[in-house]
Short mmCIF file of C-alpha atoms and ligand atoms in Angstrom, two decimals:
data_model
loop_
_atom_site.label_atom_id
_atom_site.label_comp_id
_atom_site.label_asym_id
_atom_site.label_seq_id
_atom_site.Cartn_x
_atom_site.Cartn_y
_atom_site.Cartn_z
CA UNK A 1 -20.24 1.42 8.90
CA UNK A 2 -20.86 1.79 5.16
CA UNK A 3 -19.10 -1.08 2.98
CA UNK A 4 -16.67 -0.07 0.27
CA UNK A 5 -15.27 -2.56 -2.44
CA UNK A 6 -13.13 -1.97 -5.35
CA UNK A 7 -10.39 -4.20 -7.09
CA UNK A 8 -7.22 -3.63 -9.48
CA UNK A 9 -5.86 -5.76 -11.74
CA UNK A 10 -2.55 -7.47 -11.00
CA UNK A 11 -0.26 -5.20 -13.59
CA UNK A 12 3.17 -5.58 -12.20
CA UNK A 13 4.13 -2.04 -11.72
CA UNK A 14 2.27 0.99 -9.92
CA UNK A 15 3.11 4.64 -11.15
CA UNK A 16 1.97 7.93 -10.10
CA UNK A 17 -1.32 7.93 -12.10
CA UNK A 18 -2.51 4.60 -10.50
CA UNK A 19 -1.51 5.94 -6.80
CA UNK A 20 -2.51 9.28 -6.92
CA UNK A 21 -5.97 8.40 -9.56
CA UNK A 22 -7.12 5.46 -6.96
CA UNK A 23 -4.76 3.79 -4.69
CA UNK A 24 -4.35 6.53 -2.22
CA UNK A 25 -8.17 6.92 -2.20
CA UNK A 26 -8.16 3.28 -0.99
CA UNK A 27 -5.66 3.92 1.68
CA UNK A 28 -7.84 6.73 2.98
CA UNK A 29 -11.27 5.49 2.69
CA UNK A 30 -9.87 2.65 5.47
CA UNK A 31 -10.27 5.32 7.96
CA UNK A 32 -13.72 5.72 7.32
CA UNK A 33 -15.79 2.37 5.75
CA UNK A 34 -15.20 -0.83 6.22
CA UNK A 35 -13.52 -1.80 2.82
CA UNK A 36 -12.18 -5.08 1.01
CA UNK A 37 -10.07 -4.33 -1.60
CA UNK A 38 -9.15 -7.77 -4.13
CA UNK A 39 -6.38 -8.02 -6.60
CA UNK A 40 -8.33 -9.73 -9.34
CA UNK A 41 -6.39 -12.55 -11.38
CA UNK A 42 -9.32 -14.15 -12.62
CA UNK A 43 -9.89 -10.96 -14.43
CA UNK A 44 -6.46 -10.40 -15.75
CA UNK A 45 -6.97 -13.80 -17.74
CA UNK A 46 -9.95 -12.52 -20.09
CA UNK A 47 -7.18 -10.96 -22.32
CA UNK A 48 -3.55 -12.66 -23.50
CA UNK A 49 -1.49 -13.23 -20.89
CA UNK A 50 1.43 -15.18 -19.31
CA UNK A 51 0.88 -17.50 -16.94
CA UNK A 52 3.98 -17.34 -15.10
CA UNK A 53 3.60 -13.52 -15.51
CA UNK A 54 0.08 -13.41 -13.82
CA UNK A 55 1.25 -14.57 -10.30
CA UNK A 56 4.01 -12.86 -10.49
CA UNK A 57 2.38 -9.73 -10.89
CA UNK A 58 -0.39 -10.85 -8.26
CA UNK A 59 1.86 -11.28 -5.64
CA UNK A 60 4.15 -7.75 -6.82
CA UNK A 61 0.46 -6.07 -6.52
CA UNK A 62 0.02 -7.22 -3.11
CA UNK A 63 3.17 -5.65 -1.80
CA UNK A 64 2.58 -2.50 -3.55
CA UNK A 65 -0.82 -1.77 -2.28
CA UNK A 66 0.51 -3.02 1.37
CA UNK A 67 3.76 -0.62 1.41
CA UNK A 68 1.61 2.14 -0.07
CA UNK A 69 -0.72 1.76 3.24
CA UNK A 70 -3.75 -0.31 2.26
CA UNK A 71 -4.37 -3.28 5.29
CA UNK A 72 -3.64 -6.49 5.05
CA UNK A 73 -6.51 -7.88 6.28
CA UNK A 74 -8.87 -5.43 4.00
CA UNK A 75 -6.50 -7.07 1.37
CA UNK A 76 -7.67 -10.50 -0.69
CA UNK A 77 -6.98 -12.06 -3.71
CA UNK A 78 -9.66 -12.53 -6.08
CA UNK A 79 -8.78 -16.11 -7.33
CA UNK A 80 -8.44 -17.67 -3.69
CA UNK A 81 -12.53 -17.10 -2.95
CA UNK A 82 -13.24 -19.00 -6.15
CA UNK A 83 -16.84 -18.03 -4.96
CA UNK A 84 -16.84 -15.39 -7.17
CA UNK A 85 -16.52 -17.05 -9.91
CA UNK A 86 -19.23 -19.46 -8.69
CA UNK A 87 -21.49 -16.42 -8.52
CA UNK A 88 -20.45 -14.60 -11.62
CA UNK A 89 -21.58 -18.32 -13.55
CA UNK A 90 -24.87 -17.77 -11.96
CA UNK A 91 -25.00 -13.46 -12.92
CA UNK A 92 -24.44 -15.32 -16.29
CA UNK A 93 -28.13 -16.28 -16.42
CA UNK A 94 -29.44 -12.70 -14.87
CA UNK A 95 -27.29 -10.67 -17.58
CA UNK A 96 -28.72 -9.83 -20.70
CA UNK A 97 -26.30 -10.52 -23.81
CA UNK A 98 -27.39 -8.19 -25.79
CA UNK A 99 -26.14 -5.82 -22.94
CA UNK A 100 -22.78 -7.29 -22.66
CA UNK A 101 -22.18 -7.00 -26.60
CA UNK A 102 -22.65 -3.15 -26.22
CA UNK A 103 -20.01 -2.68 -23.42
CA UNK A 104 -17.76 0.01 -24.13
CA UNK A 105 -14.98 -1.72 -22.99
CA UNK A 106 -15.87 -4.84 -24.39
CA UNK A 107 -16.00 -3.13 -27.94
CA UNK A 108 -12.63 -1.30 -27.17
CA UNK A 109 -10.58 -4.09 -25.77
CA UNK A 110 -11.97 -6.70 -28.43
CA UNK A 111 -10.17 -4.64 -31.33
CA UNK A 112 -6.63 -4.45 -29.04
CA UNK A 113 -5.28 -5.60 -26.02
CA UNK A 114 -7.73 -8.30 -25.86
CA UNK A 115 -7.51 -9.89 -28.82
CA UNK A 116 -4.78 -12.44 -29.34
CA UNK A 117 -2.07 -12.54 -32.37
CA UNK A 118 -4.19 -15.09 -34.02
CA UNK A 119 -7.68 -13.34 -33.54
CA UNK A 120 -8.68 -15.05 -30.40
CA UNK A 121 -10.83 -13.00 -28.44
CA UNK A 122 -12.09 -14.77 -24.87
CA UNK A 123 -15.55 -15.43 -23.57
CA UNK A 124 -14.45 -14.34 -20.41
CA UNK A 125 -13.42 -10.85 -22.09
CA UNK A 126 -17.60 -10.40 -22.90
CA UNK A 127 -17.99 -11.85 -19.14
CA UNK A 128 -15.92 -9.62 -18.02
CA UNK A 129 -18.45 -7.34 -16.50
CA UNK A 130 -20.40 -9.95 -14.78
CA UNK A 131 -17.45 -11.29 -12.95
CA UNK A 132 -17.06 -7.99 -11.91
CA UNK A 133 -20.72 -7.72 -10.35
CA UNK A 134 -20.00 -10.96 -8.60
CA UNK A 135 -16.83 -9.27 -6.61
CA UNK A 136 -19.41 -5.84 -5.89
CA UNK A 137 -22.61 -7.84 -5.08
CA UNK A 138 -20.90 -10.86 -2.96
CA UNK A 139 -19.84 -8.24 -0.15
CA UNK A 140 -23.29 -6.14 -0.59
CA UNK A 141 -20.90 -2.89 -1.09
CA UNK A 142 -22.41 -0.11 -0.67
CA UNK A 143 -20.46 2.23 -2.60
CA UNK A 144 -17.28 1.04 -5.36
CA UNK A 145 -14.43 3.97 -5.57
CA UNK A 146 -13.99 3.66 -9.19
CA UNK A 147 -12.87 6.05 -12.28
CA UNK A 148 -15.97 7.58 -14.23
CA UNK A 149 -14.41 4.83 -16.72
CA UNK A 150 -16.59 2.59 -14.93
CA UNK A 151 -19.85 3.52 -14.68
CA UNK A 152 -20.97 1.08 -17.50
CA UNK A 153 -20.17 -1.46 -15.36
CA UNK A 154 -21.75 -0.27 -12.29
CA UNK A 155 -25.14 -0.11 -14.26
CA UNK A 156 -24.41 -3.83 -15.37
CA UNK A 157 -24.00 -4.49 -11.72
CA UNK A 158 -26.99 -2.63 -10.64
CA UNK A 159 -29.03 -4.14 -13.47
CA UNK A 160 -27.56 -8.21 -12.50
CA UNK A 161 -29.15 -7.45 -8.83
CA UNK A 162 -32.54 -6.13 -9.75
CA UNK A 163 -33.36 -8.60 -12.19
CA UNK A 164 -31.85 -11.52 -9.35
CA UNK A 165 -34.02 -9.44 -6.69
CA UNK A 166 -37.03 -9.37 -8.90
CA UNK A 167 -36.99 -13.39 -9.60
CA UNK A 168 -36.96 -13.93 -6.37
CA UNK A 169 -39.33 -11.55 -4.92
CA UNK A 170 -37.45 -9.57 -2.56
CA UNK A 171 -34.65 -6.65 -2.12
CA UNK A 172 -31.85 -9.34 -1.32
CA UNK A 173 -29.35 -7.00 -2.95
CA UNK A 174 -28.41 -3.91 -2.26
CA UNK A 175 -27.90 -1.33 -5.54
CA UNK A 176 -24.28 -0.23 -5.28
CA UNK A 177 -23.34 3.12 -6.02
CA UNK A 178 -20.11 4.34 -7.38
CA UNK A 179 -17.97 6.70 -5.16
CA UNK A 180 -16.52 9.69 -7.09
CA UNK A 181 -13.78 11.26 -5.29
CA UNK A 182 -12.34 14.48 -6.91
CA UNK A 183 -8.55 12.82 -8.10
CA UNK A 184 -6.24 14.24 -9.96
CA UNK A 185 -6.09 13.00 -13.46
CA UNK A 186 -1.95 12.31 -13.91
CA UNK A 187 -0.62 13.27 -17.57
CA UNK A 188 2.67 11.74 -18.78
CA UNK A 189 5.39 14.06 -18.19
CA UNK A 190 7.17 13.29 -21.25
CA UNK A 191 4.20 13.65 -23.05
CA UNK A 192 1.56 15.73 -21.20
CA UNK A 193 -1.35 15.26 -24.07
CA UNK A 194 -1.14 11.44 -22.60
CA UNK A 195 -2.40 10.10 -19.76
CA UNK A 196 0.48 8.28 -17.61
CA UNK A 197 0.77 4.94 -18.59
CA UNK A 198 3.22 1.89 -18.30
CA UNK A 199 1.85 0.77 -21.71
CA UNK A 200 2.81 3.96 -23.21
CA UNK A 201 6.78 3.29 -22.53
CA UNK A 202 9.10 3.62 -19.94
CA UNK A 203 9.52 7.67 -20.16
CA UNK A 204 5.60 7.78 -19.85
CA UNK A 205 5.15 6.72 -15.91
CA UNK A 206 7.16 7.47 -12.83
CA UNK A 207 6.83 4.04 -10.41
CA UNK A 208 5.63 4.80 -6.85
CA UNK A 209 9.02 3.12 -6.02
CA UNK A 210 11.82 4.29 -8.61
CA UNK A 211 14.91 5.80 -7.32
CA UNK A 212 16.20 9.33 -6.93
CA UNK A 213 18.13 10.06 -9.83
CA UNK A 214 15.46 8.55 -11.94
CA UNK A 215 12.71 10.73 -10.26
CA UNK A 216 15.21 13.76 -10.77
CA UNK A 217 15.58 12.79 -14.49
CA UNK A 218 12.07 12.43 -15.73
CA UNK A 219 11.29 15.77 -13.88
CA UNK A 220 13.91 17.15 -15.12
CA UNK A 221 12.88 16.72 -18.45
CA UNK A 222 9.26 16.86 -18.13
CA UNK A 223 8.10 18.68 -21.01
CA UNK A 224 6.75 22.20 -20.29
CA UNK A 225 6.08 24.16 -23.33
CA UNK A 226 5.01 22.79 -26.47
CA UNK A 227 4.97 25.88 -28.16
CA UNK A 228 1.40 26.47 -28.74
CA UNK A 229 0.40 27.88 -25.35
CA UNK A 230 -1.05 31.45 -25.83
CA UNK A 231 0.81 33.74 -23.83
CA UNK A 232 -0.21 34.32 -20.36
CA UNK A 233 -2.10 30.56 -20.09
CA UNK A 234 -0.62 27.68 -18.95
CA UNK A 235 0.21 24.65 -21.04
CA UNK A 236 -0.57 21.03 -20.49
CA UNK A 237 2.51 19.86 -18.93
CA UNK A 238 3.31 22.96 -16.40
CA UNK A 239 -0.40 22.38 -15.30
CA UNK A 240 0.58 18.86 -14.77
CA UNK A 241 3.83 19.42 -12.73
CA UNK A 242 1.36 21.94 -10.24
CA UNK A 243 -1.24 19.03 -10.36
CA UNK A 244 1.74 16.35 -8.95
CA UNK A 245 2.86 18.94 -6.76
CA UNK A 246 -0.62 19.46 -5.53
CA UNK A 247 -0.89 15.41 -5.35
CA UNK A 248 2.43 15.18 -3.30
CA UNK A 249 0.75 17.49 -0.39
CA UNK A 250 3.38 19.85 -0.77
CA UNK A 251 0.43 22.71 -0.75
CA UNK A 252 2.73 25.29 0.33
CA UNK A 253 5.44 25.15 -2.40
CA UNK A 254 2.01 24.59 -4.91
CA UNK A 255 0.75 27.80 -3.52
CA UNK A 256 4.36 29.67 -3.43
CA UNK A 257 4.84 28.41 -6.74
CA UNK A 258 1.15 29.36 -8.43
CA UNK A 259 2.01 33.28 -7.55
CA UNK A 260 5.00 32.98 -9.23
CA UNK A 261 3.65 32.07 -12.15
CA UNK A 262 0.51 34.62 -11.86
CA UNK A 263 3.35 37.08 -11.61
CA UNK A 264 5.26 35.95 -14.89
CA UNK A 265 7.96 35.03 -12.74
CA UNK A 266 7.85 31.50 -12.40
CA UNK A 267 11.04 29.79 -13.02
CA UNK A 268 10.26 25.96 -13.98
CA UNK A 269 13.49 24.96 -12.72
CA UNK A 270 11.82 25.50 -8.67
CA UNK A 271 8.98 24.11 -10.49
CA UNK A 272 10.73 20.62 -11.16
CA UNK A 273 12.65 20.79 -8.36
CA UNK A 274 9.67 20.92 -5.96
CA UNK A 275 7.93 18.15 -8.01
CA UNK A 276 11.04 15.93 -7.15
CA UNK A 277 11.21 17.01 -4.03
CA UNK A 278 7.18 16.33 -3.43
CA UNK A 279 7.78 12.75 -5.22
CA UNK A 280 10.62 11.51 -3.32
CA UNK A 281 9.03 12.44 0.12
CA UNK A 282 6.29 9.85 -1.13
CA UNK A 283 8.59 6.88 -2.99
CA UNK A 284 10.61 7.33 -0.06
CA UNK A 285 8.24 6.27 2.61
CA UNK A 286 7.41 3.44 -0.15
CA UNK A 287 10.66 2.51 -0.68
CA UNK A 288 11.15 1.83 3.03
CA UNK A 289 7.58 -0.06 3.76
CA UNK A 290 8.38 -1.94 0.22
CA UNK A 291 11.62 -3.65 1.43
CA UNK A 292 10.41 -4.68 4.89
CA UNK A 293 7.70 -6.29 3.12
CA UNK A 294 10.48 -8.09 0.59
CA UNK A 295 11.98 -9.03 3.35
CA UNK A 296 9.50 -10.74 5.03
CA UNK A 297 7.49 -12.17 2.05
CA UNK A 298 7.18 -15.23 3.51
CA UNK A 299 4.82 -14.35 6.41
CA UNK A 300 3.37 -11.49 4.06
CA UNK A 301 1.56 -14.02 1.61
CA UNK A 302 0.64 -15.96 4.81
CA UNK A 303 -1.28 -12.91 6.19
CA UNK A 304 -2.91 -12.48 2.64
CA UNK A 305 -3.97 -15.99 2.61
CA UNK A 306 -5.48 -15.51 5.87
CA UNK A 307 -7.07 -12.33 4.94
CA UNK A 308 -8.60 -14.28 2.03
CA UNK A 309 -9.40 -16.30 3.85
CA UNK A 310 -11.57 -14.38 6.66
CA UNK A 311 -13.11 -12.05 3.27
CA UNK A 312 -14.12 -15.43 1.95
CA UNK A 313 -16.70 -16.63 4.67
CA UNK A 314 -18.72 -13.42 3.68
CA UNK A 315 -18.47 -14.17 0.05
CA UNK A 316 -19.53 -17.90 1.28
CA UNK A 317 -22.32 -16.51 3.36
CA UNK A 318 -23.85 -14.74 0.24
CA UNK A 319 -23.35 -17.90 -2.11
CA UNK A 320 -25.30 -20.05 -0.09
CA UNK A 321 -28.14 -17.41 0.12
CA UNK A 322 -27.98 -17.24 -3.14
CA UNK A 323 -28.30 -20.46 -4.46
CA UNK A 324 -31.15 -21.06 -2.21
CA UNK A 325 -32.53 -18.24 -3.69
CA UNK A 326 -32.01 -19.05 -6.97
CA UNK A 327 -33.22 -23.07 -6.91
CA UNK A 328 -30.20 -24.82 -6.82
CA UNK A 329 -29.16 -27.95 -4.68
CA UNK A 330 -26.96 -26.60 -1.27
CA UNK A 331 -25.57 -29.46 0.65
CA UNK A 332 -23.21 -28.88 2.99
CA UNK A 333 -21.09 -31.97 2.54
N1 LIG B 401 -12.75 -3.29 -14.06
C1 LIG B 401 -11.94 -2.68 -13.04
C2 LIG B 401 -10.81 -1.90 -13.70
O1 LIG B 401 -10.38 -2.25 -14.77
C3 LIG B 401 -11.35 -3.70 -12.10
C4 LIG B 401 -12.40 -4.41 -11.30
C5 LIG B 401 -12.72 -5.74 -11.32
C6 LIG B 401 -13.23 -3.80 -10.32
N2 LIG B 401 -13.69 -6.00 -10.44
C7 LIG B 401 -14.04 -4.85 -9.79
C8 LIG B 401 -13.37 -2.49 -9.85
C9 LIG B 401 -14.99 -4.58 -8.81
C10 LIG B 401 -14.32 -2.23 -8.87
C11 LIG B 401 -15.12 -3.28 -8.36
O2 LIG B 401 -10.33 -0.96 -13.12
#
């Protein structure tokens, strides 16, 4: 079986856009690769943060992607195989600089969320991307489900293992590739020329997990005309509601709905109405995996611990090779 990696930053809260843009590709890609999937704290300290925060949200991302159906043991967290930050130090000396100073994300992020108050911007914000080849390259993935937002980094990744395959004189890597699946891109509803965000403000996502009346609400008012739609075309956010009602797997009330609006009689009241409908099916499946799993955090984190655990002895497996590889002293003490 092919290997799949990816990995998701520990951001508290997961909304529509996150499950329906790449979780739920995770949850069905189990079926058919064997994947590891980390929640990657070492990553989430390149720009300000909270301490306290960060394991909060570490842990809160664990239960989410559990009670939205990813396995717990395809399930680790990044900073408990410190191996990959052993192995991003040595990417360090196979990654060009001059490379890592033209990231697009490193250019974006050093101008806003990852500069400090003060002006403090993080080595590990321009290391970002070779910490990130270290989680790809230390399982061998063959293929990373990622947005096109990554691709940069994929190259970076694909770059770190030639040059480490051509110092050492053989194809000890394998190139990873990315793995485009088509997802639907999620617009805000309150605000359909947005993407759905949490950073945008509260009216801007709908959590995987909020409650009925809240779901009904922000539906409810989901913008669907802002005025400037030519007539006969359909704007932004009624395009949106079809695409979440599309999402939900409600196909039939999608396709009911579509001739209804290809015969000018679509009334976006059913529209909304469906979309809630379509949402709550999902949140409340969630909803009920979510509060067995509060219940029983105790023995949760154990089972992520031990899924750590067994992910770590491949990353350990690697790290060894490597640093024979690469000329450096492996004793096992
Ligand atoms: N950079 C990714 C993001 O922001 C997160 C990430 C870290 C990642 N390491 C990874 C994704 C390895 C795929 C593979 O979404």
């Amino acid at each position: 079986m092919k290997k799949v990696l990816s990995c998701i930053q520990p951001t508290g809260n997961m909304h529509f856009g996150n499950y329906f843009g790449a979780v739920k590709n995770y949850v069905d890609l189990q079926k058919d690769y064997n994947c590891v999937y980390g929640v990657v704290d070492y990553h989430a300290m390149t720009a300000p943060y909270n301490p306290v925060k960060l394991r909060q949200n570490t842990w809160e991302m664990i239960f989410n992607l559990l009670a939205v159906g990813v396995k717990a043991e395809n399930l680790f967290i990044q900073s408990l195989i410190p191996e990959h930050a052993e192995l991003g130090w040595i990417f360090n000396c196979y990654c060009s600089y001059g490379q890592l100073t033209r990231m697009t994300q490193f250019k974006d992020k050093s101008s806003t969320t990852g500069k400090s108050d003060d002006g403090f911007i993080s080595a590990g914000l321009l290391g970002y991307p070779v910490l990130q080849a270290a989680d790809i390259l230390i399982y061998k993935a063959d293929f990373v489900p990622v947005g096109k937002d990554q691709e940069q980094h994929l190259e970076l990744t694909r770059n770190i293992a030639e040059r480490f395959n051509k110092q050492v004189g053989k194809d000890y890597f394998v190139l990873p590739e990315t793995l485009y699946t088509e997802t639907p891109k999620v617009l805000s509803t309150a605000d359909p020329s947005k993407k759905m965000s949490k950073s945008a403000g509260d009216k801007h996502y709908i959590s995987v997990f909020e409650k009925e009346e809240v779901i009904r609400k922000k539906i409810k008012s989901a913008v669907t005309d802002a005025g400037d739609t030519p007539e006969g075309e359909m704007s932004a956010g009624v395009n949106n509601l079809f695409t979440i009602l599309k999402a939900s797997g409600k196909i039939e009330a999608h396709n009911a709905l579509m001739e209804d609006f290809n015969n000018n009689a679509l009334k976006y009241v059913d529209l909304k109405n469906a979309v809630a409908d379509g949402l709550m099916t999902l949140t409340d499946k969630f909803n009920a995996k979510k509060s067995e799993i509060i219940s029983d955090k105790k023995n949760i984190k154990n089972q992520i611990k031990a899924s750590s655990n067994e992910i770590r002895k491949r990353a350990q497996e690697t790290v060894k090779e490597v640093k024979d590889l690469a000329g450096l002293i492996n004793i096992k003490f």
